[in-house]
Short mmCIF file of C-alpha atoms and ligand atoms in Angstrom, two decimals:
data_model
loop_
_atom_site.label_atom_id
_atom_site.label_comp_id
_atom_site.label_asym_id
_atom_site.label_seq_id
_atom_site.Cartn_x
_atom_site.Cartn_y
_atom_site.Cartn_z
CA UNK A 1341 0.15 0.17 0.24
CA UNK A 1342 1.12 3.30 -0.87
CA UNK A 1343 0.48 6.30 1.17
CA UNK A 1344 0.68 9.86 0.85
CA UNK A 1345 0.26 13.52 2.31
CA UNK A 1346 -1.37 15.92 0.34
CA UNK A 1347 -2.62 20.27 0.44
CA UNK A 1348 -6.03 20.50 -0.82
CA UNK A 1349 -7.45 23.56 -1.06
CA UNK A 1350 -5.76 24.72 1.90
CA UNK A 1351 -5.70 21.50 3.89
CA UNK A 1352 -3.02 19.38 4.92
CA UNK A 1353 -4.86 15.17 3.77
CA UNK A 1354 -3.69 11.96 3.89
CA UNK A 1355 -4.39 9.29 1.32
CA UNK A 1356 -3.95 6.21 -0.27
CA UNK A 1357 -2.24 6.61 -3.97
CA UNK A 1358 -3.56 3.90 -6.17
CA UNK A 1359 -2.23 4.23 -9.64
CA UNK A 1360 -2.42 8.54 -10.21
CA UNK A 1361 -5.58 8.22 -7.97
CA UNK A 1362 -6.18 9.72 -4.18
CA UNK A 1363 -8.78 7.80 -1.86
CA UNK A 1364 -9.02 10.53 0.47
CA UNK A 1365 -9.02 9.01 4.51
CA UNK A 1366 -10.93 10.42 6.97
CA UNK A 1367 -6.97 11.29 9.16
CA UNK A 1368 -3.29 10.59 8.96
CA UNK A 1369 -1.99 7.17 8.38
CA UNK A 1370 0.00 7.67 10.84
CA UNK A 1371 -2.83 7.33 14.16
CA UNK A 1372 -3.08 3.51 12.41
CA UNK A 1373 -7.15 4.21 12.53
CA UNK A 1374 -7.49 6.46 9.35
CA UNK A 1375 -10.38 4.61 7.49
CA UNK A 1376 -11.32 5.38 3.52
CA UNK A 1377 -13.97 8.51 2.49
CA UNK A 1378 -15.72 8.65 -0.47
CA UNK A 1379 -13.38 11.54 -1.69
CA UNK A 1380 -10.67 10.73 -4.11
CA UNK A 1381 -8.94 13.11 -6.21
CA UNK A 1382 -5.89 13.16 -8.73
CA UNK A 1383 -2.56 13.45 -8.24
CA UNK A 1384 -1.84 15.36 -11.10
CA UNK A 1385 -4.40 18.01 -8.74
CA UNK A 1386 -3.07 18.14 -4.97
CA UNK A 1387 -0.06 19.22 -3.90
CA UNK A 1388 2.44 16.21 -2.86
CA UNK A 1389 3.59 16.61 0.72
CA UNK A 1390 6.43 14.84 2.63
CA UNK A 1391 4.57 11.74 3.43
CA UNK A 1392 5.44 12.53 7.32
CA UNK A 1393 5.48 15.33 9.95
CA UNK A 1394 8.89 13.62 12.05
CA UNK A 1395 9.24 14.75 15.28
CA UNK A 1396 12.76 12.85 15.72
CA UNK A 1397 14.76 12.42 12.55
CA UNK A 1398 17.24 9.91 13.37
CA UNK A 1399 20.01 9.48 10.89
CA UNK A 1400 21.92 6.78 10.58
CA UNK A 1401 26.37 7.79 9.27
CA UNK A 1402 28.62 5.04 7.19
CA UNK A 1403 26.33 2.28 7.02
CA UNK A 1404 27.78 1.63 3.61
CA UNK A 1405 30.68 0.11 3.33
CA UNK A 1406 32.08 1.86 -0.33
CA UNK A 1407 30.75 5.06 1.24
CA UNK A 1408 32.91 4.45 4.21
CA UNK A 1409 35.46 4.20 2.13
CA UNK A 1410 34.99 7.39 0.04
CA UNK A 1411 34.53 8.89 2.51
CA UNK A 1412 38.47 8.01 4.22
CA UNK A 1413 36.77 6.83 7.38
CA UNK A 1414 36.61 3.32 9.46
CA UNK A 1415 33.27 1.01 9.07
CA UNK A 1416 31.76 1.83 12.74
CA UNK A 1417 31.59 -1.86 14.59
CA UNK A 1418 27.70 -0.23 16.24
CA UNK A 1419 25.19 1.85 13.38
CA UNK A 1420 26.56 5.13 14.00
CA UNK A 1421 23.77 7.42 15.25
CA UNK A 1422 22.81 11.05 15.15
CA UNK A 1423 19.90 13.68 15.22
CA UNK A 1424 19.21 16.67 12.83
CA UNK A 1425 16.26 18.73 13.01
CA UNK A 1426 12.89 17.67 11.46
CA UNK A 1427 12.46 22.08 9.96
CA UNK A 1428 14.66 20.18 7.18
CA UNK A 1429 12.15 18.22 5.64
CA UNK A 1430 10.43 18.70 2.67
CA UNK A 1431 8.83 17.19 0.48
CA UNK A 1432 9.00 16.03 -2.97
CA UNK A 1433 8.52 18.48 -5.65
CA UNK A 1434 9.57 21.11 -3.23
CA UNK A 1435 13.32 22.41 -3.89
CA UNK A 1436 15.61 24.26 -1.44
CA UNK A 1437 18.81 26.53 -1.56
CA UNK A 1438 22.40 25.64 -0.60
CA UNK A 1439 21.78 27.96 2.74
CA UNK A 1440 26.40 28.16 2.21
CA UNK A 1441 26.94 27.89 -1.57
CA UNK A 1442 30.81 28.55 -0.93
CA UNK A 1443 30.97 24.72 0.94
CA UNK A 1444 31.20 21.39 -0.43
CA UNK A 1445 27.19 20.64 -0.26
CA UNK A 1446 26.65 17.05 -0.98
CA UNK A 1447 23.41 15.11 -1.80
CA UNK A 1448 22.94 11.22 0.16
CA UNK A 1449 19.94 8.90 -1.20
CA UNK A 1450 19.00 6.31 1.75
CA UNK A 1451 16.26 3.84 2.27
CA UNK A 1452 13.79 5.72 5.06
CA UNK A 1453 12.04 3.76 7.82
CA UNK A 1454 9.26 5.33 9.78
CA UNK A 1455 8.34 4.40 12.77
CA UNK A 1456 4.56 3.02 13.34
CA UNK A 1457 4.42 2.25 16.91
CA UNK A 1458 5.96 3.40 20.18
CA UNK A 1459 9.13 1.50 19.91
CA UNK A 1460 11.68 1.25 23.41
CA UNK A 1461 13.57 -1.61 23.39
CA UNK A 1462 13.14 -3.77 20.61
CA UNK A 1463 15.04 -7.38 19.71
CA UNK A 1464 15.38 -8.30 15.79
CA UNK A 1465 12.49 -10.82 15.54
CA UNK A 1466 9.71 -7.53 16.64
CA UNK A 1467 11.63 -5.20 15.51
CA UNK A 1468 9.88 -4.60 11.76
CA UNK A 1469 6.29 -5.07 13.73
CA UNK A 1470 7.13 -1.39 14.71
CA UNK A 1471 7.82 -0.09 11.56
CA UNK A 1472 5.45 1.84 9.73
CA UNK A 1473 6.74 1.96 6.12
CA UNK A 1474 9.29 2.77 3.62
CA UNK A 1475 10.61 6.07 1.63
CA UNK A 1476 13.25 8.15 0.02
CA UNK A 1477 15.85 9.52 1.71
CA UNK A 1478 18.27 12.95 0.61
CA UNK A 1479 20.61 12.46 3.60
CA UNK A 1480 22.19 16.67 2.29
CA UNK A 1481 25.01 17.44 3.78
CA UNK A 1482 27.61 19.95 4.21
CA UNK A 1483 30.56 18.99 4.18
CA UNK A 1484 32.80 21.61 5.35
CA UNK A 1485 30.27 22.22 8.69
CA UNK A 1486 31.10 18.31 8.61
CA UNK A 1487 33.93 18.68 9.06
CA UNK A 1488 34.61 22.01 10.73
CA UNK A 1489 32.16 20.71 14.12
CA UNK A 1490 33.87 16.87 13.75
CA UNK A 1491 29.25 16.10 14.61
CA UNK A 1492 26.82 16.57 12.44
CA UNK A 1493 23.62 18.25 12.90
CA UNK A 1494 24.61 21.74 11.79
CA UNK A 1495 26.33 20.46 9.27
CA UNK A 1496 22.52 18.37 7.93
CA UNK A 1497 20.31 20.30 9.00
CA UNK A 1498 18.98 23.66 6.98
CA UNK A 1499 15.92 23.78 5.79
CA UNK A 1500 14.99 21.72 2.50
CA UNK A 1501 18.52 20.19 3.25
CA UNK A 1502 16.07 16.50 3.73
CA UNK A 1503 13.57 15.80 0.98
CA UNK A 1504 10.96 12.47 2.31
CA UNK A 1505 8.84 10.66 -0.36
CA UNK A 1506 6.43 10.53 -2.03
CA UNK A 1507 4.59 8.24 -0.44
CA UNK A 1508 5.44 5.49 2.24
CA UNK A 1509 4.98 2.20 0.67
CA UNK A 1510 4.35 -0.16 3.65
CA UNK A 1511 4.89 -3.96 1.12
CA UNK A 1512 8.72 -3.53 1.72
CA UNK A 1513 11.34 -5.91 2.77
CA UNK A 1514 14.25 -3.12 3.94
CA UNK A 1515 16.40 -5.46 3.26
CA UNK A 1516 16.90 -5.70 0.05
CA UNK A 1517 15.83 -3.04 -2.29
CA UNK A 1518 17.28 -1.07 -5.20
CA UNK A 1519 18.44 2.61 -3.29
CA UNK A 1520 19.14 4.34 -7.08
CA UNK A 1521 20.53 8.77 -7.51
CA UNK A 1522 20.03 10.42 -10.64
CA UNK A 1523 21.83 13.95 -10.39
CA UNK A 1524 20.73 16.21 -13.45
CA UNK A 1525 19.13 12.69 -15.46
CA UNK A 1526 22.94 10.72 -14.76
CA UNK A 1527 23.15 7.92 -12.46
CA UNK A 1528 25.71 9.26 -9.43
CA UNK A 1529 24.50 5.76 -6.45
CA UNK A 1530 23.93 2.99 -7.92
CA UNK A 1531 22.78 0.67 -4.73
CA UNK A 1532 21.19 -2.69 -2.63
CA UNK A 1533 20.31 -2.53 0.73
CA UNK A 1534 21.25 -5.77 0.67
CA UNK A 1535 24.78 -4.12 1.28
CA UNK A 1536 23.92 -1.99 4.43
CA UNK A 1537 26.72 -2.86 6.85
CA UNK A 1538 23.02 -3.17 9.25
CA UNK A 1539 20.60 -4.01 8.67
CA UNK A 1540 17.41 -2.42 9.45
CA UNK A 1541 16.51 -4.59 12.66
CA UNK A 1542 19.92 -3.43 14.59
CA UNK A 1543 19.25 -0.42 14.08
CA UNK A 1544 15.53 -0.18 15.26
CA UNK A 1545 17.57 -2.68 18.34
CA UNK A 1546 20.64 0.16 17.86
CA UNK A 1547 18.41 3.21 18.33
CA UNK A 1548 15.81 1.33 21.09
CA UNK A 1549 18.37 1.07 23.49
CA UNK A 1550 19.21 4.62 23.80
CA UNK A 1551 15.68 5.74 22.79
CA UNK A 1552 12.20 5.77 23.21
CA UNK A 1553 10.57 5.78 18.66
CA UNK A 1554 7.19 7.75 18.19
CA UNK A 1555 4.71 6.86 15.23
CA UNK A 1556 6.00 8.93 13.00
CA UNK A 1557 9.31 9.42 13.57
CA UNK A 1558 11.95 8.54 10.87
CA UNK A 1559 15.26 6.63 10.56
CA UNK A 1560 17.38 7.49 7.51
CA UNK A 1561 19.40 4.52 7.32
CA UNK A 1562 22.53 5.34 5.11
CA UNK A 1563 23.47 6.28 1.85
CA UNK A 1564 25.48 4.16 -0.88
CA UNK A 1565 29.18 5.08 -3.04
CA UNK A 1566 28.65 7.69 -5.01
CA UNK A 1567 27.88 10.69 -3.53
CA UNK A 1568 28.81 13.97 -4.74
CA UNK A 1569 28.52 18.04 -4.73
CA UNK A 1570 25.47 20.28 -5.69
CA UNK A 1571 24.56 23.27 -7.13
CA UNK A 1572 22.46 25.39 -7.55
CA UNK A 1573 19.60 24.41 -10.34
CA UNK A 1574 19.92 20.56 -9.80
CA UNK A 1575 17.42 18.31 -9.93
CA UNK A 1576 18.12 14.85 -7.41
CA UNK A 1577 15.94 12.34 -8.21
CA UNK A 1578 16.67 9.53 -5.09
CA UNK A 1579 14.43 6.55 -6.62
CA UNK A 1580 13.64 3.55 -4.62
CA UNK A 1581 12.86 0.03 -6.22
CA UNK A 1582 8.92 -1.09 -4.14
CA UNK A 1583 8.40 2.37 -3.24
CA UNK A 1584 8.89 5.14 -6.61
CA UNK A 1585 11.03 8.41 -7.26
CA UNK A 1586 11.74 11.86 -4.52
CA UNK A 1587 12.64 14.51 -7.48
CA UNK A 1588 13.38 17.77 -6.01
CA UNK A 1589 14.98 20.67 -7.23
CA UNK A 1590 18.64 22.98 -5.83
CA UNK A 1591 17.55 26.98 -6.24
CA UNK A 1592 18.90 28.29 -9.00
MG1 MG B 1011 23.92 10.29 5.86
#
């Protein structure tokens, strides 16, 4: 099932996407209580929003071996966690500005996990049953601030630096899908989540040893190799098998 959050006539609405038709729901799908209404829309007549409005955005760094190598970093023994501001989240079709255009600012295609049930002290066995679904993410990163700060909050929390969407897919094996990023029509990242150093269950177990995750919280699972810099006017497409394509542009 593909869930979509959208705006129509000034109201934020929720629906199920079937092809190019949206069946409206009576409330947010994240509640787990949403029911279909008799209202439907064509995708072309609504404004797509980020599929979720998270209270927490947890990111995992260096979770693909070839990306850790290209960054010149050793492989982390455990999932390397950091938080970024939810105010950085934008949706499919939104553009964003390079806040410090004189810095090197990279794209990072990532599988994003959306939590569905309050999660604390999960086990490998029950971890995925606390997930609502999966979406495409782009962990846009200011490398100059990453180096200067030696941690990532400022580098990754500018407005627009966390595109998510376009939909949340609930039926997906998160540990075996292709993750691809295209920059101005050229493929720059192409890998599979089978290459994750720490898989989704492991991330959920280790994260919830520490923190309680709530429905709607998002985890970005790390980016594969092939990261590179963005310039004004760039068009970025993150495509994850089974989910869809998240398209954003850098404001010229
Ligand atoms: Mg990342």
